[in-house]
Coordinates of C-alpha atoms and ligand atoms in Angstrom, one line a residue:
M1 CA -34.0 32.7 -80.7
C2 CA -32.4 36.3 -81.1
G3 CA -30.2 38.7 -79.1
I4 CA -31.4 42.5 -78.3
V5 CA -28.7 45.3 -76.7
G6 CA -29.8 48.7 -75.8
Y7 CA -28.3 51.4 -74.5
V8 CA -28.6 55.3 -73.3
G9 CA -25.7 56.9 -72.1
E10 CA -22.7 58.4 -72.5
R11 CA -20.1 55.9 -73.7
K12 CA -19.1 55.6 -77.6
V13 CA -23.0 53.8 -78.5
E14 CA -21.4 51.5 -81.2
E15 CA -18.3 49.8 -78.6
V16 CA -21.0 48.9 -76.0
L17 CA -23.3 47.8 -78.4
I18 CA -20.5 45.3 -80.5
D19 CA -19.4 44.4 -77.4
G20 CA -22.4 43.7 -76.1
L21 CA -23.7 42.0 -79.3
K22 CA -20.4 39.9 -78.8
R23 CA -21.9 38.3 -75.8
L24 CA -25.0 37.6 -76.7
E25 CA -23.6 35.8 -80.3
Y26 CA -24.0 32.7 -78.4
R27 CA -28.6 33.1 -78.9
G28 CA -28.3 33.9 -82.9
Y29 CA -25.5 34.6 -85.7
D30 CA -26.8 34.7 -88.9
S31 CA -26.8 37.8 -89.4
C32 CA -27.2 41.2 -87.0
G33 CA -27.2 45.3 -87.3
L34 CA -26.7 48.4 -84.9
A35 CA -29.4 51.6 -85.6
L36 CA -27.7 54.9 -83.0
A37 CA -29.4 57.9 -82.8
S38 CA -27.8 61.7 -82.9
S39 CA -28.6 65.2 -80.9
E40 CA -28.9 65.6 -85.1
M41 CA -32.4 64.1 -85.2
E42 CA -31.2 61.4 -87.4
I43 CA -30.9 57.4 -87.6
Y44 CA -27.6 55.3 -88.3
R45 CA -28.0 52.0 -89.4
K46 CA -25.4 49.4 -90.2
R47 CA -26.1 45.7 -91.2
A48 CA -24.3 42.7 -91.6
K49 CA -24.8 39.4 -92.4
G50 CA -23.2 36.1 -90.8
R51 CA -20.5 37.2 -88.1
I52 CA -21.0 40.2 -85.4
E53 CA -17.4 40.9 -87.1
N54 CA -19.0 42.0 -89.6
L55 CA -21.2 44.2 -88.3
A56 CA -18.0 46.0 -86.7
S57 CA -16.1 46.5 -89.7
A58 CA -18.7 48.2 -91.2
V59 CA -19.5 50.6 -89.2
S60 CA -15.3 51.5 -88.5
K61 CA -15.9 51.8 -92.6
N62 CA -18.3 54.5 -91.7
P63 CA -17.8 55.4 -87.5
P64 CA -21.2 57.4 -86.5
G65 CA -19.6 60.1 -84.6
L66 CA -21.3 61.4 -81.3
R67 CA -24.8 59.3 -80.4
N68 CA -26.8 59.8 -77.9
S69 CA -28.1 56.0 -77.4
G70 CA -28.6 53.0 -79.7
I71 CA -30.3 49.4 -80.6
A72 CA -28.3 46.0 -81.7
H73 CA -29.0 42.6 -83.0
T74 CA -27.4 39.4 -83.9
R75 CA -30.4 37.0 -85.4
W76 CA -31.3 33.1 -85.6
A77 CA -33.2 33.2 -88.7
T78 CA -37.6 32.2 -88.0
H79 CA -38.9 34.2 -90.7
G80 CA -37.1 35.5 -94.5
E81 CA -34.0 33.9 -95.0
P82 CA -30.2 35.5 -93.0
N83 CA -28.4 38.0 -95.0
E84 CA -28.5 42.4 -95.0
D85 CA -32.0 43.3 -95.9
N86 CA -33.7 40.9 -93.4
A87 CA -31.1 41.9 -90.2
H88 CA -32.4 44.2 -88.0
P89 CA -32.9 46.7 -86.6
H90 CA -35.9 47.0 -88.9
S91 CA -37.1 50.7 -90.0
D92 CA -40.5 52.4 -90.8
C93 CA -41.0 54.2 -94.4
S94 CA -39.4 57.3 -93.0
G95 CA -36.3 54.9 -91.3
E96 CA -37.1 57.8 -88.6
I97 CA -38.3 54.7 -86.4
V98 CA -36.3 51.4 -85.8
V99 CA -36.6 48.6 -83.9
V100 CA -34.7 45.1 -83.2
H101 CA -36.9 42.6 -81.6
N102 CA -36.7 38.8 -80.1
G103 CA -39.3 36.0 -80.4
I104 CA -42.3 36.1 -83.3
I105 CA -45.3 38.0 -83.6
E106 CA -47.5 35.3 -84.9
N107 CA -50.3 38.2 -86.4
F108 CA -47.9 39.7 -88.6
S109 CA -48.5 39.4 -91.6
Q110 CA -52.9 40.3 -90.9
L111 CA -50.6 43.6 -89.6
K112 CA -48.8 44.4 -92.8
E113 CA -52.0 43.9 -94.9
E114 CA -53.0 46.5 -92.6
L115 CA -50.8 48.6 -93.0
I116 CA -49.2 48.2 -97.0
A117 CA -53.4 48.8 -97.6
K118 CA -52.3 52.0 -95.9
E119 CA -49.2 52.6 -99.0
H120 CA -46.6 51.7 -96.0
V121 CA -43.5 50.1 -98.2
F122 CA -42.0 46.8 -96.8
S123 CA -37.9 46.1 -98.0
S124 CA -38.2 42.4 -96.2
Q125 CA -39.8 39.5 -94.9
T126 CA -39.4 39.7 -91.6
D127 CA -42.3 39.5 -88.4
T128 CA -40.5 42.5 -86.7
E129 CA -40.4 45.0 -90.4
V130 CA -44.2 45.5 -89.0
I131 CA -43.5 46.3 -86.5
A132 CA -41.8 49.4 -87.1
H133 CA -44.5 50.1 -89.3
L134 CA -46.7 49.7 -86.6
I135 CA -45.4 52.4 -84.7
E136 CA -45.1 55.2 -87.8
E137 CA -48.5 54.0 -88.0
K138 CA -49.9 55.1 -84.8
L139 CA -47.5 58.3 -84.2
K140 CA -49.5 58.9 -87.4
E141 CA -53.2 59.1 -85.2
V142 CA -51.3 60.5 -82.3
S143 CA -49.6 63.5 -83.1
K144 CA -53.5 64.1 -84.8
S145 CA -54.3 64.3 -81.2
F146 CA -51.9 65.6 -79.4
G147 CA -49.4 67.7 -82.2
I148 CA -46.2 67.8 -82.9
K149 CA -44.4 70.2 -80.5
H150 CA -40.7 70.2 -79.0
N151 CA -42.0 69.4 -75.8
V152 CA -44.3 66.1 -76.5
L153 CA -42.0 64.3 -78.7
E154 CA -41.2 61.5 -76.4
P155 CA -44.5 61.6 -74.8
V156 CA -46.6 61.2 -78.3
F157 CA -43.2 58.2 -78.7
F158 CA -44.4 56.7 -75.7
E159 CA -48.1 56.8 -77.2
A160 CA -47.2 55.3 -80.4
F161 CA -45.3 52.7 -79.2
R162 CA -47.8 51.4 -76.4
R163 CA -50.9 51.2 -78.9
A164 CA -48.7 48.8 -81.6
V165 CA -47.2 46.7 -78.5
N166 CA -51.2 46.4 -78.0
L167 CA -51.9 45.5 -81.0
L168 CA -48.8 42.7 -81.3
K169 CA -49.6 38.6 -81.0
G170 CA -47.1 36.4 -79.9
S171 CA -43.7 36.8 -78.7
F172 CA -40.9 39.5 -77.9
A173 CA -38.9 41.2 -76.2
L174 CA -38.8 44.5 -78.2
G175 CA -36.2 47.6 -78.3
A176 CA -37.0 50.8 -80.4
I177 CA -35.5 53.8 -81.1
W178 CA -36.9 57.8 -82.8
A179 CA -35.1 60.2 -84.3
K180 CA -36.9 62.4 -82.5
T181 CA -36.4 61.5 -78.9
P182 CA -32.2 60.4 -79.3
D183 CA -32.6 60.3 -75.4
M184 CA -35.0 57.9 -74.8
I185 CA -35.0 53.9 -75.6
L186 CA -38.5 52.0 -75.3
S187 CA -38.2 48.2 -74.3
A188 CA -41.2 46.2 -74.1
R189 CA -41.5 42.1 -73.2
M190 CA -43.8 39.3 -74.0
Q191 CA -42.8 35.9 -73.7
S192 CA -38.8 36.4 -75.0
P193 CA -36.2 37.6 -71.8
L194 CA -35.4 41.1 -71.5
V195 CA -33.2 42.3 -68.7
I196 CA -32.9 45.9 -67.8
G197 CA -29.1 47.3 -66.5
A198 CA -28.7 50.3 -64.6
G199 CA -25.9 52.3 -64.5
E200 CA -24.5 55.4 -63.8
N201 CA -26.1 58.1 -65.8
E202 CA -26.4 55.0 -68.4
N203 CA -28.3 52.4 -68.8
F204 CA -28.8 49.2 -71.0
L205 CA -31.8 46.3 -72.3
S206 CA -30.6 43.2 -73.4
S207 CA -31.6 38.8 -73.3
D208 CA -29.5 38.2 -71.0
V209 CA -27.3 39.8 -68.4
S210 CA -23.8 38.5 -69.7
A211 CA -23.9 41.9 -72.4
F212 CA -23.9 44.8 -70.0
L213 CA -22.2 42.6 -66.7
K214 CA -19.0 45.1 -67.2
Y215 CA -20.6 47.7 -66.5
T216 CA -23.1 47.4 -64.0
K217 CA -24.4 43.5 -61.9
K218 CA -28.0 46.4 -61.5
V219 CA -30.5 44.4 -63.3
Y220 CA -34.0 44.9 -63.1
F221 CA -35.7 41.4 -65.0
V222 CA -38.9 43.1 -67.4
E223 CA -42.1 41.1 -67.0
D224 CA -44.7 39.4 -69.5
G225 CA -47.0 43.1 -70.1
E226 CA -44.1 45.9 -69.2
I227 CA -42.7 48.7 -71.7
V228 CA -40.1 49.9 -70.2
V229 CA -38.3 53.9 -70.2
L230 CA -34.2 53.8 -70.6
R231 CA -33.4 57.2 -70.6
R232 CA -29.3 58.4 -69.1
G233 CA -30.9 59.2 -65.7
G234 CA -33.1 55.8 -65.3
A235 CA -35.7 53.5 -66.0
N236 CA -39.8 53.7 -65.4
F237 CA -41.3 51.2 -65.8
F238 CA -45.8 50.7 -67.4
D239 CA -48.3 48.2 -68.0
L240 CA -50.0 47.5 -72.0
K241 CA -52.6 50.8 -70.7
G242 CA -49.7 52.9 -70.1
K243 CA -49.6 52.6 -66.0
K244 CA -46.2 53.6 -64.2
K245 CA -45.3 49.9 -61.4
A246 CA -42.5 50.0 -59.0
K247 CA -39.8 47.7 -59.8
E248 CA -37.7 46.1 -58.1
I249 CA -33.9 46.1 -58.9
S250 CA -31.5 42.9 -58.5
T251 CA -28.2 42.2 -58.3
I252 CA -25.9 39.4 -59.9
N253 CA -23.4 37.9 -58.5
W254 CA -21.8 36.6 -61.8
D255 CA -18.8 38.5 -62.2
L256 CA -17.8 39.0 -66.4
S257 CA -15.6 36.1 -66.4
M258 CA -17.4 34.1 -65.1
A259 CA -19.3 34.8 -69.0
E260 CA -16.3 34.9 -70.4
K261 CA -13.6 31.7 -72.0
G262 CA -11.3 32.0 -68.4
G263 CA -8.2 31.0 -70.9
Y264 CA -10.2 28.3 -72.5
R265 CA -10.4 27.2 -76.0
H266 CA -13.6 27.7 -75.8
F267 CA -17.0 28.2 -73.6
M268 CA -17.9 24.3 -73.9
L269 CA -14.2 23.1 -72.9
K270 CA -14.4 25.7 -69.8
E271 CA -18.0 24.5 -68.8
I272 CA -17.2 21.3 -68.7
H273 CA -14.5 21.9 -65.8
E274 CA -16.5 23.8 -64.1
Q275 CA -18.7 21.4 -63.0
A276 CA -17.6 20.7 -59.6
D277 CA -18.8 24.1 -59.2
S278 CA -21.6 24.1 -60.5
V279 CA -22.3 21.0 -59.3
E280 CA -20.9 22.6 -55.6
N281 CA -23.3 25.9 -56.2
T282 CA -26.6 23.5 -57.1
M283 CA -26.5 21.8 -53.7
A284 CA -25.0 25.0 -51.7
G285 CA -26.7 26.0 -48.4
R286 CA -30.0 22.0 -50.0
L287 CA -28.5 19.0 -49.1
L288 CA -27.8 19.6 -45.1
P289 CA -29.2 19.0 -42.4
L290 CA -31.1 16.4 -44.1
E291 CA -33.9 16.9 -40.9
E292 CA -34.9 20.0 -42.1
N293 CA -36.4 19.3 -46.6
K294 CA -34.7 22.5 -47.5
V295 CA -35.1 22.1 -51.0
F296 CA -39.1 22.1 -50.4
E297 CA -38.3 25.0 -47.8
E298 CA -36.2 27.1 -50.4
I299 CA -38.9 26.4 -53.3
G300 CA -42.5 26.8 -51.5
L301 CA -43.7 23.1 -51.2
K302 CA -45.1 22.1 -48.7
A303 CA -45.3 19.4 -46.5
E304 CA -48.4 18.4 -46.6
L305 CA -49.1 19.0 -50.4
A306 CA -45.7 16.5 -51.5
A307 CA -46.9 14.5 -49.5
K308 CA -49.9 14.0 -52.1
I309 CA -48.1 14.6 -54.8
S310 CA -48.8 10.6 -56.1
E311 CA -46.4 11.1 -58.6
V312 CA -44.4 12.6 -60.8
Q313 CA -43.7 13.8 -64.8
I314 CA -40.7 15.4 -65.5
I315 CA -40.9 17.2 -69.0
A316 CA -38.1 18.9 -71.8
C317 CA -36.4 19.0 -74.5
G318 CA -33.0 17.7 -75.7
T319 CA -30.3 17.4 -73.4
A320 CA -32.4 18.6 -70.7
F321 CA -34.4 15.9 -71.8
H322 CA -31.6 13.6 -70.5
A323 CA -31.7 15.0 -67.8
G324 CA -34.9 14.3 -67.3
L325 CA -34.8 10.3 -68.2
A326 CA -31.8 10.0 -65.6
G327 CA -34.7 11.8 -63.1
R328 CA -37.4 9.5 -63.7
Y329 CA -34.8 6.0 -62.6
V330 CA -33.6 8.5 -59.6
F331 CA -37.6 8.9 -58.4
E332 CA -38.8 5.4 -59.7
K333 CA -35.6 3.9 -57.7
L334 CA -36.4 5.8 -54.4
G335 CA -40.3 4.7 -55.1
I336 CA -42.0 7.3 -56.7
K337 CA -43.7 6.3 -59.8
T338 CA -42.3 8.8 -62.3
S339 CA -42.7 9.0 -66.0
A340 CA -40.7 11.5 -68.9
D341 CA -41.9 13.2 -71.9
L342 CA -40.0 15.0 -74.9
A343 CA -41.7 18.4 -74.5
S344 CA -42.9 18.6 -77.7
E345 CA -44.9 15.1 -77.8
F346 CA -46.5 16.1 -74.8
E347 CA -49.9 17.1 -76.6
N348 CA -51.8 14.8 -75.7
R349 CA -51.2 13.4 -72.4
A350 CA -51.4 17.3 -70.4
A351 CA -55.3 17.2 -70.0
L352 CA -55.4 13.3 -68.8
L353 CA -52.9 13.4 -65.8
D354 CA -53.8 13.3 -62.3
K355 CA -53.9 16.3 -60.7
N356 CA -51.7 14.9 -57.6
T357 CA -48.6 14.3 -60.2
L358 CA -46.1 17.0 -59.6
V359 CA -44.6 17.7 -63.1
I360 CA -41.1 18.8 -63.2
A361 CA -39.9 21.1 -66.8
V362 CA -36.7 21.0 -67.2
S363 CA -35.0 23.8 -69.5
Q364 CA -31.7 26.0 -68.7
S365 CA -32.4 28.9 -70.7
G366 CA -36.0 28.4 -69.3
E367 CA -37.1 30.2 -72.7
T368 CA -37.5 26.6 -74.7
A369 CA -40.7 27.4 -76.1
D370 CA -41.4 23.6 -77.0
T371 CA -41.1 23.7 -72.7
I372 CA -43.4 26.2 -71.9
H373 CA -45.7 25.2 -74.0
A374 CA -46.1 22.3 -72.7
V375 CA -46.3 23.8 -68.3
K376 CA -49.2 25.5 -69.9
M377 CA -51.4 22.5 -71.2
A378 CA -50.2 20.7 -67.4
K379 CA -50.9 23.9 -65.8
R380 CA -54.7 24.0 -67.6
N381 CA -55.1 20.6 -66.8
G382 CA -54.2 22.0 -63.0
N383 CA -51.4 20.0 -62.7
N384 CA -48.3 21.8 -60.5
V385 CA -45.4 22.7 -61.9
L386 CA -41.9 22.5 -60.1
A387 CA -39.3 24.4 -63.1
I388 CA -35.7 23.6 -63.2
T389 CA -33.4 26.5 -64.5
N390 CA -30.7 27.9 -65.0
T391 CA -32.0 31.4 -65.7
L392 CA -32.4 33.5 -63.1
G393 CA -36.1 34.9 -64.0
S394 CA -36.6 33.4 -67.3
S395 CA -40.0 32.8 -68.7
I396 CA -40.3 29.0 -67.5
T397 CA -39.9 30.8 -63.6
R398 CA -43.3 32.8 -64.5
E399 CA -45.5 29.8 -66.1
S400 CA -44.4 28.0 -62.5
D401 CA -45.4 27.3 -59.3
Y402 CA -42.2 26.8 -58.0
T403 CA -38.4 27.2 -59.6
F404 CA -35.6 25.1 -58.7
Y405 CA -32.8 27.0 -59.9
T406 CA -29.8 25.0 -60.7
H407 CA -27.0 28.0 -59.7
C408 CA -24.5 26.8 -62.6
G409 CA -22.9 30.3 -63.6
P410 CA -23.9 31.2 -67.2
E411 CA -24.0 28.6 -69.4
I412 CA -22.5 30.2 -73.1
G413 CA -21.6 27.2 -75.1
V414 CA -24.7 25.7 -77.0
A415 CA -23.5 22.3 -76.4
S416 CA -24.7 22.3 -72.6
T417 CA -23.0 20.5 -70.4
K418 CA -22.7 21.7 -66.4
A419 CA -26.0 22.7 -67.3
F420 CA -26.8 19.5 -67.5
L421 CA -25.3 17.9 -64.2
G422 CA -26.9 20.9 -61.8
Q423 CA -30.2 19.4 -63.2
L424 CA -29.4 16.2 -62.5
T425 CA -27.7 17.0 -59.2
A426 CA -31.3 18.5 -58.8
F427 CA -32.9 15.7 -59.2
Y428 CA -30.8 13.9 -56.7
M429 CA -32.0 16.3 -54.1
L430 CA -35.6 16.9 -55.3
A431 CA -35.9 12.5 -55.3
L432 CA -33.7 12.8 -51.5
N433 CA -36.5 15.4 -49.8
L434 CA -39.4 13.4 -51.4
S435 CA -39.1 10.1 -51.1
K436 CA -38.7 11.2 -47.8
S437 CA -41.6 13.6 -46.8
K438 CA -43.7 10.3 -48.5
G439 CA -42.4 7.9 -45.9
L440 CA -40.4 6.0 -48.4
L441 CA -36.8 6.5 -47.0
K442 CA -35.5 5.2 -43.7
H443 CA -33.1 8.3 -42.2
E444 CA -30.0 6.5 -42.7
N445 CA -30.6 5.5 -46.0
L446 CA -31.0 9.0 -46.9
S447 CA -28.0 10.5 -44.6
K448 CA -26.0 7.5 -47.1
Y449 CA -26.8 8.9 -50.1
S450 CA -26.1 12.8 -48.8
Q451 CA -22.6 11.9 -47.6
E452 CA -22.5 10.2 -51.2
L453 CA -24.1 13.1 -52.8
L454 CA -21.5 15.9 -50.8
R455 CA -18.6 13.1 -53.2
L456 CA -19.5 14.0 -55.8
P457 CA -17.5 17.6 -57.0
S458 CA -14.4 16.1 -55.7
L459 CA -15.2 13.0 -58.0
I460 CA -16.1 15.2 -60.7
K461 CA -12.7 16.9 -60.6
D462 CA -11.5 13.2 -60.5
T463 CA -12.8 12.6 -63.7
L464 CA -11.8 15.7 -65.2
G465 CA -7.8 13.9 -64.7
L466 CA -9.1 11.4 -68.2
E467 CA -8.7 15.1 -70.0
N468 CA -5.1 13.8 -72.2
K469 CA -6.2 9.8 -72.2
I470 CA -9.6 11.1 -74.0
E471 CA -7.7 14.0 -76.2
K472 CA -5.1 11.4 -77.4
L473 CA -7.6 8.7 -77.9
T474 CA -9.8 9.6 -79.9
E475 CA -6.9 10.8 -82.5
A476 CA -7.9 7.2 -83.7
F477 CA -11.6 8.1 -83.7
S478 CA -11.9 11.8 -85.7
S479 CA -12.6 10.4 -88.9
K480 CA -15.0 7.6 -88.0
E481 CA -18.8 9.1 -89.7
H482 CA -20.4 6.2 -87.3
Y483 CA -20.6 5.7 -83.2
L484 CA -23.0 3.7 -81.3
F485 CA -23.5 4.4 -77.0
I486 CA -25.1 1.5 -75.2
A487 CA -25.6 1.4 -72.0
R488 CA -29.2 0.3 -69.3
D489 CA -31.6 1.7 -67.2
I490 CA -29.7 5.2 -65.1
S491 CA -27.4 4.9 -67.1
Y492 CA -29.2 4.4 -71.1
P493 CA -29.5 8.7 -70.5
V494 CA -26.2 8.8 -70.3
A495 CA -26.2 6.7 -73.7
L496 CA -28.8 8.8 -74.9
E497 CA -26.1 12.8 -73.6
G498 CA -22.8 11.0 -75.2
A499 CA -24.9 10.2 -78.6
L500 CA -26.5 14.2 -79.0
K501 CA -22.5 15.9 -77.6
I502 CA -20.6 14.3 -80.5
K503 CA -24.0 14.7 -83.1
E504 CA -24.3 18.4 -82.4
I505 CA -21.1 19.8 -82.3
S506 CA -19.0 16.9 -84.7
Y507 CA -22.4 16.8 -87.2
V508 CA -21.2 13.0 -87.3
H509 CA -24.0 10.2 -86.5
A510 CA -24.3 8.7 -83.4
E511 CA -27.1 6.8 -81.6
G512 CA -27.8 6.8 -78.2
Y513 CA -29.6 2.3 -77.1
A514 CA -30.6 1.0 -74.5
A515 CA -28.5 -2.0 -74.5
G516 CA -31.3 -4.6 -74.1
E517 CA -32.6 -3.3 -77.2
M518 CA -29.3 -4.3 -79.3
K519 CA -30.4 -7.8 -80.5
H520 CA -34.2 -6.3 -81.6
G521 CA -32.2 -4.3 -84.7
P522 CA -29.2 -1.2 -84.1
I523 CA -26.6 -5.1 -83.7
A524 CA -26.7 -5.4 -87.7
I525 CA -25.2 -1.9 -87.9
I526 CA -22.3 -3.0 -86.3
E527 CA -18.9 -3.5 -88.7
Q528 CA -15.1 -3.4 -88.8
G529 CA -13.8 -1.1 -86.8
M530 CA -17.4 1.2 -85.9
P531 CA -16.3 2.5 -82.5
V532 CA -19.2 1.6 -80.3
I533 CA -18.9 3.1 -76.5
A534 CA -20.4 1.4 -73.9
I535 CA -21.4 2.5 -70.4
A536 CA -20.4 -0.4 -68.1
T537 CA -19.9 1.4 -64.1
S538 CA -21.1 -1.0 -61.8
S539 CA -24.1 -2.1 -61.3
S540 CA -27.1 -4.4 -61.4
Q541 CA -27.2 -5.2 -65.0
L542 CA -23.0 -4.9 -65.9
D543 CA -23.5 -9.0 -66.4
L544 CA -26.2 -7.8 -68.9
I545 CA -24.4 -5.0 -70.2
R546 CA -21.1 -7.7 -70.8
G547 CA -23.5 -10.0 -72.6
N548 CA -23.8 -6.7 -75.3
M549 CA -21.0 -6.1 -75.5
E550 CA -19.9 -8.7 -76.0
E551 CA -22.4 -9.2 -79.2
A552 CA -20.6 -6.0 -80.6
R553 CA -17.2 -7.0 -79.8
A554 CA -18.0 -10.5 -81.7
R555 CA -19.5 -7.9 -84.6
G556 CA -16.6 -6.5 -85.0
A557 CA -17.2 -2.9 -83.6
E558 CA -14.0 -0.9 -82.0
L559 CA -15.9 -0.9 -78.3
I560 CA -14.9 1.7 -75.6
A561 CA -16.4 1.2 -72.0
V562 CA -16.5 3.7 -69.3
V563 CA -16.2 1.8 -65.8
D564 CA -15.0 2.4 -61.7
E565 CA -11.8 0.3 -61.0
E566 CA -14.8 -2.9 -60.1
S567 CA -16.5 -3.3 -63.1
R568 CA -13.3 -2.7 -65.4
K569 CA -12.2 -7.1 -63.6
N570 CA -15.9 -8.2 -65.5
V571 CA -15.5 -6.3 -68.6
K572 CA -13.6 -6.7 -71.7
A573 CA -13.0 -3.4 -74.1
K574 CA -10.4 -2.2 -76.7
H575 CA -10.4 1.3 -74.7
Y576 CA -11.3 2.3 -70.7
L577 CA -12.1 5.3 -69.1
E578 CA -12.2 4.6 -65.7
V579 CA -13.7 6.6 -63.3
P580 CA -13.8 7.1 -59.6
L581 CA -16.8 4.6 -57.7
I582 CA -20.3 6.2 -56.9
N583 CA -23.3 4.4 -55.7
E584 CA -25.5 3.7 -58.7
L585 CA -27.6 6.6 -58.1
F586 CA -26.0 9.3 -58.9
S587 CA -23.1 7.1 -61.2
A588 CA -24.5 9.9 -64.1
A589 CA -23.6 12.5 -63.4
I590 CA -19.8 10.8 -63.6
S591 CA -20.3 8.9 -66.7
V592 CA -21.2 11.4 -68.6
I593 CA -18.0 13.5 -68.3
P594 CA -15.2 11.1 -70.1
L595 CA -18.3 11.4 -72.8
Q596 CA -17.9 15.3 -72.8
L597 CA -15.2 15.7 -73.2
F598 CA -14.3 12.3 -76.2
A599 CA -17.5 14.4 -77.9
Y600 CA -14.8 17.6 -77.6
Y601 CA -12.4 16.5 -78.5
I602 CA -13.4 14.6 -81.8
A603 CA -15.1 17.9 -82.5
L604 CA -11.6 20.0 -81.8
Q605 CA -10.0 17.5 -84.4
R606 CA -12.8 17.9 -87.0
K607 CA -12.1 21.4 -86.6
C608 CA -16.2 22.1 -86.1
D609 CA -17.3 25.7 -84.2
I610 CA -17.2 23.9 -80.9
D611 CA -19.4 26.7 -79.4
K612 CA -21.3 28.1 -82.6
P613 CA -21.7 24.4 -84.3
R614 CA -23.6 24.9 -87.6
N615 CA -27.7 25.3 -87.3
L616 CA -28.3 25.7 -83.2
A617 CA -29.3 28.5 -81.4
K618 CA -29.0 28.3 -77.1
S619 CA -32.2 28.6 -76.1
V620 CA -34.7 27.1 -78.7
T621 CA -37.4 30.4 -78.3
V622 CA -39.3 28.9 -81.1
R623 CA -42.2 25.2 -81.8
Ligands
AGP701 C1 -27.9 20.5 -75.8 O1 -26.4 20.3 -75.4 C2 -28.4 21.1 -76.5 N1 -28.4 22.7 -76.5 C3 -29.9 21.5 -76.5 O2 -30.4 19.9 -76.5 C4 -30.5 21.7 -75.4 O3 -31.2 21.1 -73.9 C5 -32.1 21.5 -75.7 O4 -32.7 22.5 -76.1 C6 -33.3 22.0 -74.3 O5 -32.5 23.7 -74.3 P1 -32.8 24.2 -72.3 O6 -32.5 23.4 -71.4 O7 -32.5 25.8 -72.6 O8 -34.6 24.0 -72.9

């Protein structure tokens, strides 16, 4: 996944672009670059390996002077290793056409062969460079039929760009400029996120709104198959045939402070602390009054269709999958048969789904390629798909029949935290709505559960009070290389999530296991002093988890137990992390918080790059 930014307007173009890239660095950060056009009709291009800072210093060493427009890119490599030659923007043979791209051009090898046969010379291993040469080739074609006169340069470039885009197969969000048309940026979208920021006599393009939010909150969400012409005076939208399209403008309600660290050392810690508010936002206006199925009403799921839903099939990746697995337990405890599968392992199941199975796809970014692919398979099978996502206008919303936004605000840290709680909260509300509409839940129970849910934000705040204790506790564990997380039933997904958090930001080995599995193998790995973290909050399985904890302790494990005031009396551990008591159905949203904080402080002690862990990107837009 990569980030692209474009700007046309009166500000210092390179400053706007570099500032925008810094807000997109979480999308990928192994190399970056920018290209600027000027009324002298020449292109200024700078690229750098590594972080945006490297690019900024290259630009300041050789400042570009006055420029009209520009495009920029931060990369997470998919084709070609991360180096300057493979960094975007890429240019054609003349150096006058430059392109930035997020996505994968699936037919780039065939296009590259054809272009090489026409004597195009390539300087990188990327799929993106093909686009620049393709536009160059189309420019020759179009110029022959239109002629190149000063007053037709922009339409000629548009037509060449349009023809080139029509030949691309795969996913792309593009920005392109031509030296001869410095006041215009062309852009196009297919399956990769692209938004246009509409300013006063200036306009922006980006992979997401945080790159230009400080300048404007007015945005256009670009749809698949749309071409955008960006000038100072405005943005125009066209379909792939070149037919002009009307477009609705939206207003983003995030302010920039939400997208910046807000005084925390890392985005991840900020986002952990935002969870009380973000869960409140997820529930706002959707839980009460109970009599109306506010959630189904909002997403447009008709009551008669809801009543016909025979079972639920959840698909997702990573942390979103752990939320989906927790959702499965909630649905089943409320009487609804439910499966949860990794989206990347869904291939064989899609065609076997009963037509009345509701498929729920979970994705914070809404751009995870595996999840979107699984959604398409479910759609092909004739199933209704509901997307749970945090990203307005994301690709998954276009592929699904219904969308439930978690409204958590931007989640910048690669390690997902508040989005996880938002996904859990979404499942809680969906399960209550569905169970009620299928007549499986008495009104008094619905009311009891809803009142309990409304307590979540304050219980989250209370749980965050463990932070100092956890920070201190991690000092004794920061050198550990192996962790085991164990839990049962509705807490089992929390064990998986706790292990993933430590793995992805501290780079140490950690496994989450169903505690009932210990005797079937995992107990063999326990050595003296090995940290075993048990989620042992009040539940129908407390006696069983207590036994598993004893087995681990007897073999030398150093036990850390997540407990509540009730269960603490019934389990023995070396360290206790006591969280507020909440109904078992919703306990995952509380018991995960100490594990998020534990992972954060272990990573801090180990001096890891918490917001941008090695080898990871915020959203995996390739399969
Ligand atoms: C979680 O901390 C990771 N960043 C990763 O597992 C993530 O949850 C997964 O890639 C799914 O992303 P999505 O929710 O944007 O689809």
